[in-house]
mmCIF file of C-alpha atoms in Angstrom:
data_model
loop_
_atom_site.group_PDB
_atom_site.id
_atom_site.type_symbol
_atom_site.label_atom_id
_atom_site.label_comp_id
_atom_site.label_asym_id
_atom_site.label_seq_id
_atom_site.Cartn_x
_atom_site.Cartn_y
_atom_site.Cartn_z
ATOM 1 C CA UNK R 1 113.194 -63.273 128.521
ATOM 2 C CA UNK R 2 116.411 -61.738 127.747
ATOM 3 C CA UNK R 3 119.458 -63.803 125.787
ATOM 4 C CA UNK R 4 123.076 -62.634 125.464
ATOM 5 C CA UNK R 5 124.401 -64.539 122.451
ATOM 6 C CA UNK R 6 128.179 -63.286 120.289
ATOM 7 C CA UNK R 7 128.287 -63.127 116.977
ATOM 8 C CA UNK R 8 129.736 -66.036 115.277
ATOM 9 C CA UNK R 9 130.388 -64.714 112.023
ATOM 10 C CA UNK R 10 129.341 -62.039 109.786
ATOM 11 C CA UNK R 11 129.127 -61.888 105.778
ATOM 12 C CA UNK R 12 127.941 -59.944 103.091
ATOM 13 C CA UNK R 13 124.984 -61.156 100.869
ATOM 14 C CA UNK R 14 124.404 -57.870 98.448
ATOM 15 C CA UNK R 15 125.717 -54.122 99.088
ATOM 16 C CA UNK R 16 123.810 -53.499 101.794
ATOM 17 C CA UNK R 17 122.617 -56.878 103.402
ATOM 18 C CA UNK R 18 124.927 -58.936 106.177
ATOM 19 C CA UNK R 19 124.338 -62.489 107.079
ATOM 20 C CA UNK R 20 124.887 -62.702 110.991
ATOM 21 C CA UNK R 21 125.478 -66.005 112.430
ATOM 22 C CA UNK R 22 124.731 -66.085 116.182
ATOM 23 C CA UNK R 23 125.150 -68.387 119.263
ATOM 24 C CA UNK R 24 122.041 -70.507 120.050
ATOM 25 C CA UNK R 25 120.657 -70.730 123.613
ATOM 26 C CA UNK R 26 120.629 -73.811 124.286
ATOM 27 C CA UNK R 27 116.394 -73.491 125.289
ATOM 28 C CA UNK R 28 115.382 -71.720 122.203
ATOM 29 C CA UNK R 29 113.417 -72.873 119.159
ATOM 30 C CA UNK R 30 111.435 -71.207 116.740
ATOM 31 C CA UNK R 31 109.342 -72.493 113.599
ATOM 32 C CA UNK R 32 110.537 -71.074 110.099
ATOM 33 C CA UNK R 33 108.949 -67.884 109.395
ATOM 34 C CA UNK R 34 109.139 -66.646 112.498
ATOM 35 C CA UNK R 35 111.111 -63.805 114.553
ATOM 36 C CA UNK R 36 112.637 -61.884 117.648
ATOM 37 C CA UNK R 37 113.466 -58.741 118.759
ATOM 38 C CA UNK R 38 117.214 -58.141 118.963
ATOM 39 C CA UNK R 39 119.191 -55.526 120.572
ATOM 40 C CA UNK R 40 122.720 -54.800 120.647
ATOM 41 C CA UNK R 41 124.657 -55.235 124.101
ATOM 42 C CA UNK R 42 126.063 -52.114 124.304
ATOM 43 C CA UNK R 43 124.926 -49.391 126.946
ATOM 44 C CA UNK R 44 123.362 -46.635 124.406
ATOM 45 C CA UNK R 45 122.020 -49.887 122.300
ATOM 46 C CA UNK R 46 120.424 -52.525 124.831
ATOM 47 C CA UNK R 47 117.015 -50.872 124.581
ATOM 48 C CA UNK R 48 116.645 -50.103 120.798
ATOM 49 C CA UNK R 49 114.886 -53.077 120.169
ATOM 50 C CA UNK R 50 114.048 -54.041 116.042
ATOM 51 C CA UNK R 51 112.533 -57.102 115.016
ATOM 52 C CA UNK R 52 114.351 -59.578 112.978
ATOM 53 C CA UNK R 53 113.725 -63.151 111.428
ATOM 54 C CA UNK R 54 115.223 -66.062 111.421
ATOM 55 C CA UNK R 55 116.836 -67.067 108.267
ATOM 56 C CA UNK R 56 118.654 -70.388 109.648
ATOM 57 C CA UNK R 57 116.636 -73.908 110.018
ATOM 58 C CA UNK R 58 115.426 -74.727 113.227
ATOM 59 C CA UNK R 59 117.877 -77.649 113.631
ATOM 60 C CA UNK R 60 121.264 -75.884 112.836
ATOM 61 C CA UNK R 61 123.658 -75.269 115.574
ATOM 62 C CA UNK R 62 123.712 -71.052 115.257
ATOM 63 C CA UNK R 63 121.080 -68.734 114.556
ATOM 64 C CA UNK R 64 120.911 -66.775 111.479
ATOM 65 C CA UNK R 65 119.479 -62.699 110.747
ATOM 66 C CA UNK R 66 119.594 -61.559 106.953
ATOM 67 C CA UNK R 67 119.892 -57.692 107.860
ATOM 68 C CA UNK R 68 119.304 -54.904 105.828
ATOM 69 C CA UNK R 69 120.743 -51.768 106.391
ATOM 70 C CA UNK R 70 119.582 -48.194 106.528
ATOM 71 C CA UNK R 71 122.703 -45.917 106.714
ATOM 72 C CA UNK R 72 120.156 -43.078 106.236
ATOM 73 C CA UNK R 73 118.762 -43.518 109.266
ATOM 74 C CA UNK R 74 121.701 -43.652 111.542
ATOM 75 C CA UNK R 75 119.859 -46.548 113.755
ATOM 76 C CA UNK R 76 119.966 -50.007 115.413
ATOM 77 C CA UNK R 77 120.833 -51.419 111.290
ATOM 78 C CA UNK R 78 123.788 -49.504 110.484
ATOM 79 C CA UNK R 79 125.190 -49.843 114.101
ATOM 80 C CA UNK R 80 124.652 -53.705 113.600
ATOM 81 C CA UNK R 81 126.883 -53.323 109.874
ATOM 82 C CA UNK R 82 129.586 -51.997 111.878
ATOM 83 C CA UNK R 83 129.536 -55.092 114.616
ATOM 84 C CA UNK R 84 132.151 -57.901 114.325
ATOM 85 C CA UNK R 85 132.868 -61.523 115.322
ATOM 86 C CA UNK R 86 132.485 -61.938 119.512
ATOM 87 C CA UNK R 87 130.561 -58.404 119.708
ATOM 88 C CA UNK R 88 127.104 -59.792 121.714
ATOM 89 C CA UNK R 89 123.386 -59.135 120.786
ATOM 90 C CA UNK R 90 120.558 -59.370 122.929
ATOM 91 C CA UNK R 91 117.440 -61.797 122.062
ATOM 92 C CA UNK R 92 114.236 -62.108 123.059
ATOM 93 C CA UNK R 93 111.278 -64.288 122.910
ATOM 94 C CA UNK R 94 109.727 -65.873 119.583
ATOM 95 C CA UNK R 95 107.021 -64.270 117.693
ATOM 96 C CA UNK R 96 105.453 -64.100 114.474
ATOM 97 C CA UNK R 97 102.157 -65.226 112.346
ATOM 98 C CA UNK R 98 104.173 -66.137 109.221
ATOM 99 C CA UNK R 99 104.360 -70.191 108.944
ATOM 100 C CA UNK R 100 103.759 -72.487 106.318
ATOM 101 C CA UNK R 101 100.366 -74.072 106.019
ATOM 102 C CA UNK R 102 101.042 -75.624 102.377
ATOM 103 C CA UNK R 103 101.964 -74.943 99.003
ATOM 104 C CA UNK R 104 101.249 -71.473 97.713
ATOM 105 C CA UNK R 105 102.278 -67.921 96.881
ATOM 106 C CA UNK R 106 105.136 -66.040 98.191
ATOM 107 C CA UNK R 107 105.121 -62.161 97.918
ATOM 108 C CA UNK R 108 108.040 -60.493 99.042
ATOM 109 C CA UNK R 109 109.136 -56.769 98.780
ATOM 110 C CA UNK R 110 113.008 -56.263 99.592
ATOM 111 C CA UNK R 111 113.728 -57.246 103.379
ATOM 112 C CA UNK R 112 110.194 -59.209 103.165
ATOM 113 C CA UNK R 113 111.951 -61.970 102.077
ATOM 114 C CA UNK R 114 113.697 -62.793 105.055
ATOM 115 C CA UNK R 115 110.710 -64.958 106.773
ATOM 116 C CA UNK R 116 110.132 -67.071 103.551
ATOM 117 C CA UNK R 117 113.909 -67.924 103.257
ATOM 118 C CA UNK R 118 113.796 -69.912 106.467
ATOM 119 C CA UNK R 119 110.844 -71.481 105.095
ATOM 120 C CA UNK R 120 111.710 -72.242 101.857
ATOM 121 C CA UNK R 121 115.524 -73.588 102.834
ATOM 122 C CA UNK R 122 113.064 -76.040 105.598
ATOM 123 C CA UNK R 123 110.579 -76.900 102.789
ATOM 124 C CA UNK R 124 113.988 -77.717 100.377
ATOM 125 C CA UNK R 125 115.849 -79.501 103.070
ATOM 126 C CA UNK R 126 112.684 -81.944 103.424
ATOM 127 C CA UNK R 127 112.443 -82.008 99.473
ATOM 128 C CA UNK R 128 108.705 -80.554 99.909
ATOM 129 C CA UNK R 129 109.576 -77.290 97.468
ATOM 130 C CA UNK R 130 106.680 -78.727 94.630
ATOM 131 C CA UNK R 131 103.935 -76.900 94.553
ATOM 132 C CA UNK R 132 105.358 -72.929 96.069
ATOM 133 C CA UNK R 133 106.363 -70.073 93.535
ATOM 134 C CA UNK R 134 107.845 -66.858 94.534
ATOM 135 C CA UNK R 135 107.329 -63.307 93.336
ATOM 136 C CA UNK R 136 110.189 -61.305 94.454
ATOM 137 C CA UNK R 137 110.316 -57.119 94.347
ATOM 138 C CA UNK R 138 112.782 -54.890 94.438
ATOM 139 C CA UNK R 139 114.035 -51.704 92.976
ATOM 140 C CA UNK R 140 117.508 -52.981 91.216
ATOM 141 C CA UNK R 141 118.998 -56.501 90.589
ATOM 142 C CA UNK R 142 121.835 -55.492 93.000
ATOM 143 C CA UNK R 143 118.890 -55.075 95.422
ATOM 144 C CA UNK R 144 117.753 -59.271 95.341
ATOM 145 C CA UNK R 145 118.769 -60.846 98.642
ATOM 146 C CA UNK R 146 120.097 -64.396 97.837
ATOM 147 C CA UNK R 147 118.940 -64.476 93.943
ATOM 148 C CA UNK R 148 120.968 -67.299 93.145
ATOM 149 C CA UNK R 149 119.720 -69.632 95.868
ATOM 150 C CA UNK R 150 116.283 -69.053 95.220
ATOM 151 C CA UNK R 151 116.468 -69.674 91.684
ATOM 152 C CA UNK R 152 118.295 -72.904 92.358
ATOM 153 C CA UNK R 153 115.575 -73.554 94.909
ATOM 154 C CA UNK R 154 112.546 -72.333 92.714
ATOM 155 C CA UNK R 155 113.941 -72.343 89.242
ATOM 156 C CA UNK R 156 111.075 -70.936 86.838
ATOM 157 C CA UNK R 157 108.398 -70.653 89.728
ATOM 158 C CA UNK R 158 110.776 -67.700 91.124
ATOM 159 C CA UNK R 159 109.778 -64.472 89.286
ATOM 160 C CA UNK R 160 112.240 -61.515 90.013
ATOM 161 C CA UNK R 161 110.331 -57.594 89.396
ATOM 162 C CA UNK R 162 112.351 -54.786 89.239
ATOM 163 C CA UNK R 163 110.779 -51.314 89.658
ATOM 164 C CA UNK R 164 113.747 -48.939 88.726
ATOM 165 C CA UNK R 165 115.961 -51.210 86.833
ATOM 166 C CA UNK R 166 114.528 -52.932 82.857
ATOM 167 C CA UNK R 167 116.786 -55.693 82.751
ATOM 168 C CA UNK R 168 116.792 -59.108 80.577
ATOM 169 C CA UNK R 169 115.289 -61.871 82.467
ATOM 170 C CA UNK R 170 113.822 -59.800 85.070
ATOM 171 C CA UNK R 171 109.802 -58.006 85.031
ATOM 172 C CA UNK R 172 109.773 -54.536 85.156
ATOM 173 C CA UNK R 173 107.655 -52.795 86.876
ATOM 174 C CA UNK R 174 105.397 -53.424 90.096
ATOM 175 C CA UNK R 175 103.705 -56.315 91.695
ATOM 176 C CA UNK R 176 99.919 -54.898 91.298
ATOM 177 C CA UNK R 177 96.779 -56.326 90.221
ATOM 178 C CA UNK R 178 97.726 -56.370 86.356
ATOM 179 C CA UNK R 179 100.794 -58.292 87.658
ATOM 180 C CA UNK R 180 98.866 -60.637 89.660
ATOM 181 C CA UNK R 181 96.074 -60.774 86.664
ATOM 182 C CA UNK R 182 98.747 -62.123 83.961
ATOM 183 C CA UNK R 183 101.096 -64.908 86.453
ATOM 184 C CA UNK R 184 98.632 -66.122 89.086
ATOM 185 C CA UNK R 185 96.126 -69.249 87.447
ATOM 186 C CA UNK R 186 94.926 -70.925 91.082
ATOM 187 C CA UNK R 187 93.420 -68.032 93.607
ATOM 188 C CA UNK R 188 92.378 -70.703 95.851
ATOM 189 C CA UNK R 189 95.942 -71.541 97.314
ATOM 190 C CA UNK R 190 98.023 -69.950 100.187
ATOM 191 C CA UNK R 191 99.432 -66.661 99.945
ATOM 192 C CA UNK R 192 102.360 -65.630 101.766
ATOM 193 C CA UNK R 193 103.196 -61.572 102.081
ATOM 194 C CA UNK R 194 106.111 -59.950 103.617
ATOM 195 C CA UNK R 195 107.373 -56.368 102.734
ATOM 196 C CA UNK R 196 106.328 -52.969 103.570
ATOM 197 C CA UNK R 197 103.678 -52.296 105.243
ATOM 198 C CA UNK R 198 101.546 -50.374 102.117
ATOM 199 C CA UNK R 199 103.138 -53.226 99.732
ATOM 200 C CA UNK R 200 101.559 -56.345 101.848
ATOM 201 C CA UNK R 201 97.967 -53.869 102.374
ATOM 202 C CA UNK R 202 98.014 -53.644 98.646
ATOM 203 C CA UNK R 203 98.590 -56.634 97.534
ATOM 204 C CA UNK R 204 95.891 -58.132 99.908
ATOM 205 C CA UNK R 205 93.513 -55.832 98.778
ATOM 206 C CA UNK R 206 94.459 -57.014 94.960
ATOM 207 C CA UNK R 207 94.224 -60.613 95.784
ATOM 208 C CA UNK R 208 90.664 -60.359 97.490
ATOM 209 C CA UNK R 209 89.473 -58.476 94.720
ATOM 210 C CA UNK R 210 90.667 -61.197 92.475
ATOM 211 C CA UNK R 211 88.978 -63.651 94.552
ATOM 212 C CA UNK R 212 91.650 -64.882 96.588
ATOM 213 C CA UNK R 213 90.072 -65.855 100.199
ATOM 214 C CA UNK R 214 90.679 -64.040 102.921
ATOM 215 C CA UNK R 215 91.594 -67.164 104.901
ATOM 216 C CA UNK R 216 94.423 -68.068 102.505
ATOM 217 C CA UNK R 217 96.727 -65.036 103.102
ATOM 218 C CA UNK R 218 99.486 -65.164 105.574
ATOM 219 C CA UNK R 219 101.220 -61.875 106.885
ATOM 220 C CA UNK R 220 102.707 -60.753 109.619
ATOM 221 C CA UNK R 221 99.623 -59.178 111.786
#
């Protein structure tokens, strides 16, 4: 099913990420974690569908995208970056095999993060944040989507790794098995993975060879 929503409001959250705000169908719910694929209403756009998630709580009155864009390519993200206030997008139907099944892991890689900020803002809202830790990559600090709220979220259970950037406060390098070696103590909780597609593969192959079980990892299949 198709949805014509306008853009409420859009605003910057690093140099190349844009918080879009969205009209809400009145019909449509989704669980945190999850996503749709979005087009933009315009006749060369309506069927370049790319799959985005949710970022807002299920109760607000909008609906929220964290978008990264990818001026490089010259595609549906950098044509979204140019869109405005009452310019229209096109939904679709909910999908997605990211949702929380209790306290655990989160493994994000750049735009990864976007599922596990709709769950962690839920989790916070219903003061059930004990228990989660986050290990965040990305190439440069400038990179981190919404640093500041996750620390205030997380506080010391949100690790930050930068892989081009050796900064104070930050872990340099990769998230590999070494990594996961050193900062994980409890391979029998949930692990949540979102990033590129070699990144999550990787790190799922680490984690089993750890011992993690299999059963305990949540990705996007």
């Amino acid at each position: 099913m198709e949805y014509i929503v306008r853009i409420l409001s859009t605003k910057p959250v690093t140099h190349n990420v844009k918080r879009f705000r969205v009209e809400k169908p009145s019909d449509y719910t989704f669980t945190p974690g999850q996503a749709t694929d979005v087009a933009i209403n315009k006749p060369e756009w309506k069927k370049e569908l790319r799959p985005f998630t949710f970022t807002c709580l299920p109760g607000d009155p909008y609906l929220e995208f964290t978008i990264k864009r990818y001026p490089d390519r010259k595609g549906v993200t950098n044509e979204l970056h140019q869109l405005k206030e009452g310019d229209e997008l096109i939904l679709h139907d909910v999908w997605g095999a990211i949702e929380y099944k209790g306290p655990g892991c989160f493994i994000a890689g750049g735009a990864g993060i976007t599922p596990f900020l709709a769950i962690l803002r839920n989790l916070k809202a219903m003061n059930k944040l004990e228990g989660n830790m986050l290990f965040f990559s990305n190439q440069t600090q400038a990179d981190i989507i919404c640093e500041a709220e996750l620390k205030d979220m997380l506080g010391e259970n949100a690790m930050f790794v930068l892989s081009k950037e050796n900064r104070p406060g930050y872990i340099f390098g990769r998230i590999d098995k070494d990594f996961l070696h050193i900062h994980l103590n409890n391979l029998q909780q949930e692990f949540y993975i979102c990033g590129p597609d070699a990144m999550v593969l990787d790190i799922m192959e680490q984690l089993t060879a750890l011992g993690a079980k299999a059963e305990g990892l949540v990705f996007e299949k």
